Amino acid sequence: DTLGKFNKSKLVIKDQWASHPSTPERIERLEQTNLTADKITYTPASTIFRNIETTQKKLTEKLFKPIEYKGKVATLSFRQFRSEYDADYVKNSFPEIFRSYYDHKNPTPIDINTLPFSDESVKLEDLFSDEKTDKVYNMLALNSDIDTLKQIDNKAIPVETFDYDGKKYRQEAAQKLIRRLEKESKELEKQIKKNDLKIFNFFRQQEQNAKTDQLIPLYQTLFDFDKTFEEKYKIYTDLSEALQFLNYTTSFEEIRTNFVDIKPLESAMKEEIARILEDDIYEGEIPMEVERNFTMYLSKDFRYFGGEKYYDDNLNVLFSAMNDYAFALSKGYFLRKKELLNYKGELVK
C-alpha cells in the first residue's frame, strides 16, 4: 500500500525477460498461501551476523576505496548522522500540511493580479484532502501512461499486447485508448486548477488576517521563473546535443567548425550562470564545488581542441559547468517554490 500510494498507473506491460516477479505478483502469491504472521519481531537483521561491526568496516572500506578524498575525513556518530540526515530532509521537502500535494506538482499558473478577491469559506484540510491529492497523482499517472502508449503506438516499445485497468489490448488499439485518456487528463486538469484557485484565495484570506502582503509577489516570482525555465534549460539540452560529435570519429576541420558553432550557446549559458551567481536565492544553497566550477568556467574562454588533439582538462571544465548549470536551474525552481510554500505554511501555523 505504501509503495503504491502515489503510483496510480493502470498500464501494465509484461516484461518477459524479468528475472524476478514484481511486488504485486509477490503479494498475490503470498496471499494464496493463507499464512499469517502472528508474531512479528523488529530485531535488526544484522543480529544474525557474527562480528557484524568487523563485516561492516570491511564492506565500507571496499565501497569507498576508489574515492580520493580532499581535506580531512571524519567519522560521524549515528546520532550526528541522523541529525544531519533529518535536517537535510526538512531542508529539501515542503511543509507537511500540504500532504504531498505539491511534491510532484507545481502551483497552477493563474493571473493572480486580476483575480477578484473571494471570501468563500473553505477549510485547509479540504483543499489538501486525500481526494484532492489523489487527483494530482491520477493526472500524473494518466499523462505518464499516455506517453508510454504513444511509444507503443509508434512501435518504439515493441509489444503486441498490453493491459490497461485489468483489460488486455492489442498494440493497434493504443491510439483509441490514448484519445480517451487525454480527455480524462484534461478533465482532471480542470478540477485541479479549480482547487488551486481555491487554495490561492484561502491563503489570500489568511494573509489579509495576518496583515502581510508577500503572497502575490512570491506567486509572481515563481510564475516568472516558470515562464523562462524551459528556455533556460534548452540552452543545456541544445549544447549537449551539439557536443555529440565528441562521441564519434570526426575530421579535424569538422571538429574545429563544431566548436565554433557552439560558441553562441556557450555565451548564452555563461550569461545565465553569471545571473545564478548573483541571485540571492542561491546563497548558501549551491555546494562550494559547484560555485568553484562556475567561477572557473567564467574566468576565461577555453579552447577545447588544438592541432590534432582535444584539451581534455578544458572539456572537463565545460562538462562540469553544464551539469552544474542544469542542477542549479532545477534547484532555483525548487527554492522559489519552497519559499512560497513555507510562507503559506507560516500563515496557517
Short mmCIF file of C-alpha atoms in Angstrom, two decimals:
data_model
loop_
_atom_site.label_atom_id
_atom_site.label_comp_id
_atom_site.label_asym_id
_atom_site.label_seq_id
_atom_site.Cartn_x
_atom_site.Cartn_y
_atom_site.Cartn_z
CA ASP A 1 0.00 0.00 0.00
CA THR A 2 2.83 2.38 0.85
CA LEU A 3 4.72 1.69 -2.37
CA GLY A 4 1.61 2.15 -4.48
CA LYS A 5 0.16 5.14 -2.63
CA PHE A 6 1.20 7.62 -5.30
CA ASN A 7 1.51 5.20 -8.21
CA LYS A 8 -1.86 5.46 -9.93
CA SER A 9 -0.81 3.95 -13.26
CA LYS A 10 -3.22 1.38 -14.71
CA LEU A 11 -0.91 0.38 -17.54
CA VAL A 12 0.86 -2.99 -17.32
CA ILE A 13 3.40 -4.18 -19.86
CA LYS A 14 4.57 -7.69 -19.04
CA ASP A 15 8.36 -7.96 -19.12
CA GLN A 16 9.02 -11.46 -20.39
CA TRP A 17 12.71 -11.12 -19.62
CA ALA A 18 12.23 -10.14 -15.95
CA SER A 19 14.33 -12.33 -13.67
CA HIS A 20 12.16 -11.62 -10.60
CA PRO A 21 8.41 -11.28 -10.03
CA SER A 22 7.01 -7.81 -9.46
CA THR A 23 5.95 -6.66 -5.98
CA PRO A 24 2.18 -7.11 -6.74
CA GLU A 25 2.93 -10.63 -8.04
CA ARG A 26 4.84 -11.46 -4.85
CA ILE A 27 1.95 -10.20 -2.71
CA GLU A 28 -0.56 -12.22 -4.74
CA ARG A 29 1.45 -15.42 -4.27
CA LEU A 30 1.88 -14.77 -0.54
CA GLU A 31 -1.85 -14.23 -0.12
CA GLN A 32 -2.50 -17.56 -1.85
CA THR A 33 -0.60 -19.38 0.90
CA ASN A 34 -3.17 -18.24 3.51
CA LEU A 35 -0.31 -17.96 6.01
CA THR A 36 -0.36 -15.25 8.66
CA ALA A 37 2.44 -13.82 10.78
CA ASP A 38 1.17 -13.96 14.34
CA LYS A 39 4.34 -12.75 15.97
CA ILE A 40 6.43 -10.12 14.25
CA THR A 41 9.81 -9.10 15.62
CA TYR A 42 11.57 -5.93 14.55
CA THR A 43 15.05 -7.06 15.52
CA PRO A 44 17.63 -5.75 13.04
CA ALA A 45 18.75 -8.38 10.51
CA SER A 46 22.36 -7.59 11.43
CA THR A 47 21.93 -9.67 14.61
CA ILE A 48 22.28 -12.90 12.60
CA PHE A 49 25.90 -11.98 11.74
CA ARG A 50 28.92 -12.85 13.81
CA ASN A 51 31.21 -9.83 14.35
CA ILE A 52 28.87 -7.54 12.43
CA GLU A 53 30.98 -4.43 13.07
CA THR A 54 34.05 -6.08 11.51
CA THR A 55 31.97 -7.03 8.47
CA GLN A 56 30.55 -3.51 8.21
CA LYS A 57 34.02 -1.95 8.35
CA LYS A 58 35.34 -4.28 5.63
CA LEU A 59 32.36 -3.52 3.41
CA THR A 60 32.75 0.23 3.96
CA GLU A 61 36.47 0.06 3.08
CA LYS A 62 35.69 -1.80 -0.16
CA LEU A 63 32.92 0.62 -1.14
CA PHE A 64 34.96 3.78 -0.55
CA LYS A 65 38.42 2.57 -1.55
CA PRO A 66 38.29 4.06 -5.10
CA ILE A 67 37.35 7.52 -3.78
CA GLU A 68 40.08 10.12 -3.36
CA TYR A 69 39.09 12.46 -0.55
CA LYS A 70 40.26 16.06 -0.41
CA GLY A 71 40.77 17.51 3.03
CA LYS A 72 40.11 15.92 6.40
CA VAL A 73 37.76 12.92 6.59
CA ALA A 74 35.67 12.45 9.74
CA THR A 75 33.58 9.56 11.01
CA LEU A 76 30.08 10.58 12.15
CA SER A 77 28.34 9.04 15.10
CA PHE A 78 24.90 7.60 14.39
CA ARG A 79 23.28 10.41 16.40
CA GLN A 80 25.14 13.07 14.38
CA PHE A 81 24.39 11.32 11.09
CA ARG A 82 20.71 11.08 11.95
CA SER A 83 20.57 14.73 12.98
CA GLU A 84 22.18 15.86 9.71
CA TYR A 85 20.04 13.47 7.67
CA ASP A 86 16.83 14.79 9.29
CA ALA A 87 17.94 18.39 8.75
CA ASP A 88 18.69 17.68 5.09
CA TYR A 89 15.27 16.05 4.65
CA VAL A 90 13.48 19.06 6.12
CA LYS A 91 15.58 21.43 4.01
CA ASN A 92 14.64 19.60 0.81
CA SER A 93 10.95 18.97 1.48
CA PHE A 94 7.79 21.02 1.74
CA PRO A 95 5.65 21.66 4.86
CA GLU A 96 3.67 18.59 5.93
CA ILE A 97 0.37 20.49 5.92
CA PHE A 98 0.30 20.14 2.11
CA ARG A 99 0.26 16.32 2.40
CA SER A 100 2.38 15.62 -0.71
CA TYR A 101 0.03 17.70 -2.89
CA TYR A 102 2.98 19.72 -4.24
CA ASP A 103 5.69 17.02 -4.16
CA HIS A 104 5.37 16.32 -7.90
CA LYS A 105 3.20 19.23 -8.93
CA ASN A 106 3.73 22.98 -9.15
CA PRO A 107 1.09 25.63 -8.38
CA THR A 108 -1.08 26.12 -11.47
CA PRO A 109 -0.17 29.37 -13.29
CA ILE A 110 -3.03 31.84 -12.81
CA ASP A 111 -3.49 35.55 -13.50
CA ILE A 112 -3.15 36.48 -9.83
CA ASN A 113 -3.13 40.25 -10.35
CA THR A 114 -6.60 40.38 -11.93
CA LEU A 115 -8.18 37.58 -9.89
CA PRO A 116 -11.05 39.03 -7.81
CA PHE A 117 -10.88 38.54 -4.06
CA SER A 118 -13.10 35.72 -2.80
CA ASP A 119 -14.36 35.36 0.75
CA GLU A 120 -15.63 31.82 0.12
CA SER A 121 -15.29 29.79 3.31
CA VAL A 122 -13.12 26.68 2.80
CA LYS A 123 -11.11 24.51 5.15
CA LEU A 124 -7.40 23.81 4.80
CA GLU A 125 -7.93 20.06 5.24
CA ASP A 126 -10.44 20.05 2.35
CA LEU A 127 -8.01 21.76 -0.01
CA PHE A 128 -5.34 19.13 0.66
CA SER A 129 -7.53 16.09 1.36
CA ASP A 130 -6.71 12.57 0.16
CA GLU A 131 -9.27 13.07 -2.61
CA LYS A 132 -7.57 16.25 -3.89
CA THR A 133 -4.09 14.72 -3.67
CA ASP A 134 -5.28 11.58 -5.46
CA LYS A 135 -6.50 13.73 -8.36
CA VAL A 136 -2.99 15.15 -8.77
CA TYR A 137 -1.38 11.72 -8.83
CA ASN A 138 -4.10 10.28 -11.06
CA MET A 139 -3.41 13.03 -13.60
CA LEU A 140 0.36 12.43 -13.39
CA ALA A 141 -0.23 8.70 -13.92
CA LEU A 142 -2.55 9.36 -16.85
CA ASN A 143 -0.01 11.60 -18.56
CA SER A 144 2.74 9.04 -17.97
CA ASP A 145 0.54 6.24 -19.35
CA ILE A 146 -0.33 8.37 -22.38
CA ASP A 147 3.38 8.92 -23.14
CA THR A 148 4.04 5.18 -22.85
CA LEU A 149 1.04 4.33 -25.04
CA LYS A 150 2.31 6.75 -27.70
CA GLN A 151 5.57 4.79 -27.73
CA ILE A 152 3.58 1.56 -28.08
CA ASP A 153 1.54 3.12 -30.89
CA ASN A 154 4.61 4.16 -32.90
CA LYS A 155 6.30 0.82 -32.03
CA ALA A 156 9.15 2.41 -30.10
CA ILE A 157 8.13 -0.10 -27.41
CA PRO A 158 7.81 -3.39 -29.34
CA VAL A 159 4.88 -5.21 -27.70
CA GLU A 160 1.92 -6.98 -29.28
CA THR A 161 -0.36 -6.68 -26.24
CA PHE A 162 -0.63 -4.72 -23.00
CA ASP A 163 -3.02 -4.46 -20.07
CA TYR A 164 -4.82 -1.30 -19.01
CA ASP A 165 -7.07 -1.21 -15.95
CA GLY A 166 -7.26 -5.01 -15.93
CA LYS A 167 -8.25 -5.29 -19.60
CA LYS A 168 -5.99 -6.68 -22.34
CA TYR A 169 -5.43 -4.61 -25.50
CA ARG A 170 -3.60 -5.22 -28.76
CA GLN A 171 -0.95 -2.76 -29.99
CA GLU A 172 -3.22 -1.30 -32.68
CA ALA A 173 -5.79 -0.27 -30.04
CA ALA A 174 -3.31 2.10 -28.34
CA GLN A 175 -4.32 5.19 -30.35
CA LYS A 176 -8.01 4.92 -29.43
CA LEU A 177 -7.09 4.46 -25.77
CA ILE A 178 -4.78 7.48 -25.92
CA ARG A 179 -7.66 9.74 -27.08
CA ARG A 180 -9.83 8.51 -24.21
CA LEU A 181 -7.13 9.06 -21.59
CA GLU A 182 -6.32 12.54 -22.93
CA LYS A 183 -9.96 13.56 -22.32
CA GLU A 184 -9.76 12.18 -18.77
CA SER A 185 -6.50 14.03 -18.17
CA LYS A 186 -7.93 17.36 -19.36
CA GLU A 187 -10.96 16.96 -17.09
CA LEU A 188 -8.72 16.23 -14.09
CA GLU A 189 -6.56 19.22 -15.01
CA LYS A 190 -9.64 21.49 -14.86
CA GLN A 191 -10.61 20.12 -11.44
CA ILE A 192 -7.08 20.59 -10.09
CA LYS A 193 -6.88 24.14 -11.42
CA LYS A 194 -10.22 24.91 -9.74
CA ASN A 195 -8.80 23.65 -6.44
CA ASP A 196 -5.60 25.66 -6.95
CA LEU A 197 -7.71 28.82 -7.32
CA LYS A 198 -9.44 27.99 -4.03
CA ILE A 199 -6.02 27.44 -2.43
CA PHE A 200 -4.84 30.85 -3.60
CA ASN A 201 -7.96 32.58 -2.30
CA PHE A 202 -7.77 30.71 1.02
CA PHE A 203 -4.22 31.91 1.66
CA ARG A 204 -5.06 35.41 0.48
CA GLN A 205 -7.72 35.45 3.22
CA GLN A 206 -5.17 34.21 5.76
CA GLU A 207 -2.72 36.89 4.64
CA GLN A 208 -5.35 39.59 4.99
CA ASN A 209 -5.97 38.45 8.56
CA ALA A 210 -2.22 38.46 9.25
CA LYS A 211 -1.87 41.91 7.63
CA THR A 212 1.05 40.92 5.40
CA ASP A 213 1.43 41.18 1.63
CA GLN A 214 4.03 38.73 0.32
CA LEU A 215 1.73 36.12 -1.25
CA ILE A 216 1.25 37.71 -4.69
CA PRO A 217 4.95 38.67 -5.12
CA LEU A 218 6.02 35.11 -4.19
CA TYR A 219 3.50 33.58 -6.60
CA GLN A 220 4.60 36.02 -9.32
CA THR A 221 8.30 35.23 -8.77
CA LEU A 222 7.61 31.52 -9.21
CA PHE A 223 5.42 32.03 -12.28
CA ASP A 224 8.00 34.33 -13.89
CA PHE A 225 10.73 31.74 -13.35
CA ASP A 226 8.42 29.04 -14.69
CA LYS A 227 7.86 31.00 -17.92
CA THR A 228 11.59 31.18 -18.68
CA PHE A 229 12.63 27.79 -17.25
CA GLU A 230 12.16 25.79 -20.47
CA GLU A 231 14.06 28.41 -22.47
CA LYS A 232 16.94 28.44 -19.98
CA TYR A 233 17.06 24.63 -19.77
CA LYS A 234 17.01 24.39 -23.58
CA ILE A 235 20.46 26.01 -23.60
CA TYR A 236 21.76 22.95 -21.74
CA THR A 237 19.95 20.40 -23.97
CA ASP A 238 20.99 22.16 -27.19
CA LEU A 239 24.61 22.33 -26.05
CA SER A 240 24.57 18.66 -25.05
CA GLU A 241 23.21 17.74 -28.47
CA ALA A 242 25.73 19.96 -30.27
CA LEU A 243 28.58 18.17 -28.46
CA GLN A 244 27.51 14.69 -29.54
CA PHE A 245 30.22 14.73 -32.21
CA LEU A 246 32.75 14.10 -29.42
CA ASN A 247 31.49 10.50 -29.29
CA TYR A 248 32.42 9.82 -32.91
CA THR A 249 35.46 9.87 -35.14
CA THR A 250 35.38 13.25 -36.88
CA SER A 251 37.75 15.09 -39.22
CA PHE A 252 39.95 17.80 -37.66
CA GLU A 253 38.35 20.51 -39.76
CA GLU A 254 34.85 19.41 -38.77
CA ILE A 255 35.86 19.36 -35.09
CA ARG A 256 37.11 22.94 -35.30
CA THR A 257 33.90 24.01 -37.08
CA ASN A 258 31.74 22.31 -34.46
CA PHE A 259 33.46 24.13 -31.61
CA VAL A 260 32.97 27.46 -33.41
CA ASP A 261 29.27 26.62 -33.81
CA ILE A 262 28.73 26.05 -30.08
CA LYS A 263 30.11 29.49 -29.12
CA PRO A 264 26.68 31.23 -29.14
CA LEU A 265 25.28 28.52 -26.87
CA GLU A 266 28.27 28.84 -24.56
CA SER A 267 27.83 32.60 -24.39
CA ALA A 268 24.15 32.18 -23.50
CA MET A 269 24.99 29.65 -20.78
CA LYS A 270 27.71 31.89 -19.33
CA GLU A 271 25.23 34.76 -19.07
CA GLU A 272 22.78 32.54 -17.20
CA ILE A 273 25.49 31.18 -14.89
CA ALA A 274 26.55 34.74 -14.05
CA ARG A 275 22.91 35.52 -13.14
CA ILE A 276 22.77 32.44 -10.93
CA LEU A 277 25.90 33.50 -9.04
CA GLU A 278 24.39 36.95 -8.45
CA ASP A 279 20.95 35.67 -7.39
CA ASP A 280 20.43 35.95 -3.62
CA ILE A 281 18.09 32.96 -3.51
CA TYR A 282 21.05 30.63 -4.14
CA GLU A 283 23.04 31.95 -1.18
CA GLY A 284 24.14 29.00 0.95
CA GLU A 285 22.26 26.61 -1.37
CA ILE A 286 24.88 25.87 -4.02
CA PRO A 287 27.70 23.49 -2.97
CA MET A 288 31.14 25.12 -2.88
CA GLU A 289 32.37 22.74 -5.58
CA VAL A 290 29.62 23.91 -7.95
CA GLU A 291 30.47 27.53 -7.24
CA ARG A 292 34.16 26.82 -7.93
CA ASN A 293 33.27 25.11 -11.21
CA PHE A 294 31.16 28.10 -12.27
CA THR A 295 33.88 30.59 -11.33
CA MET A 296 36.50 28.59 -13.22
CA TYR A 297 34.29 28.36 -16.31
CA LEU A 298 33.54 32.09 -16.34
CA SER A 299 37.20 33.05 -15.78
CA LYS A 300 38.15 32.80 -19.45
CA ASP A 301 37.25 31.46 -22.89
CA PHE A 302 38.52 27.89 -23.01
CA ARG A 303 39.89 26.20 -26.12
CA TYR A 304 38.82 22.59 -26.47
CA PHE A 305 40.83 21.49 -29.49
CA GLY A 306 44.19 22.40 -30.99
CA GLY A 307 46.43 20.87 -33.61
CA GLU A 308 45.23 17.31 -33.71
CA LYS A 309 44.09 16.69 -30.12
CA TYR A 310 41.36 17.56 -27.64
CA TYR A 311 42.19 19.52 -24.49
CA ASP A 312 40.63 17.12 -22.01
CA ASP A 313 41.09 19.33 -18.94
CA ASN A 314 39.24 22.19 -20.60
CA LEU A 315 36.48 19.86 -21.76
CA ASN A 316 36.07 18.66 -18.18
CA VAL A 317 35.59 22.29 -17.11
CA LEU A 318 32.87 22.66 -19.76
CA PHE A 319 31.06 19.45 -18.84
CA SER A 320 31.17 20.26 -15.13
CA ALA A 321 29.72 23.71 -15.81
CA MET A 322 26.96 22.23 -17.99
CA ASN A 323 25.90 19.62 -15.43
CA ASP A 324 26.05 22.14 -12.59
CA TYR A 325 24.02 24.62 -14.66
CA ALA A 326 21.23 22.06 -15.14
CA PHE A 327 21.33 21.30 -11.41
CA ALA A 328 21.25 24.99 -10.46
CA LEU A 329 18.22 25.68 -12.68
CA SER A 330 16.23 22.87 -11.06
CA LYS A 331 17.41 23.98 -7.63
CA GLY A 332 16.31 27.53 -8.41
CA TYR A 333 12.81 26.32 -9.23
CA PHE A 334 12.66 24.27 -6.04
CA LEU A 335 13.88 27.17 -3.87
CA ARG A 336 11.28 29.58 -5.26
CA LYS A 337 8.53 27.00 -4.84
CA LYS A 338 9.66 26.21 -1.28
CA GLU A 339 9.83 29.91 -0.40
CA LEU A 340 6.18 30.30 -1.45
CA LEU A 341 5.01 27.13 0.33
CA ASN A 342 6.93 27.95 3.52
CA TYR A 343 5.27 31.37 3.60
CA LYS A 344 1.85 29.80 3.13
CA GLY A 345 2.69 27.34 5.89
CA GLU A 346 3.59 30.20 8.24
CA LEU A 347 0.24 31.86 7.55
CA VAL A 348 -1.66 28.90 9.00
CA LYS A 349 0.82 27.86 11.68
#
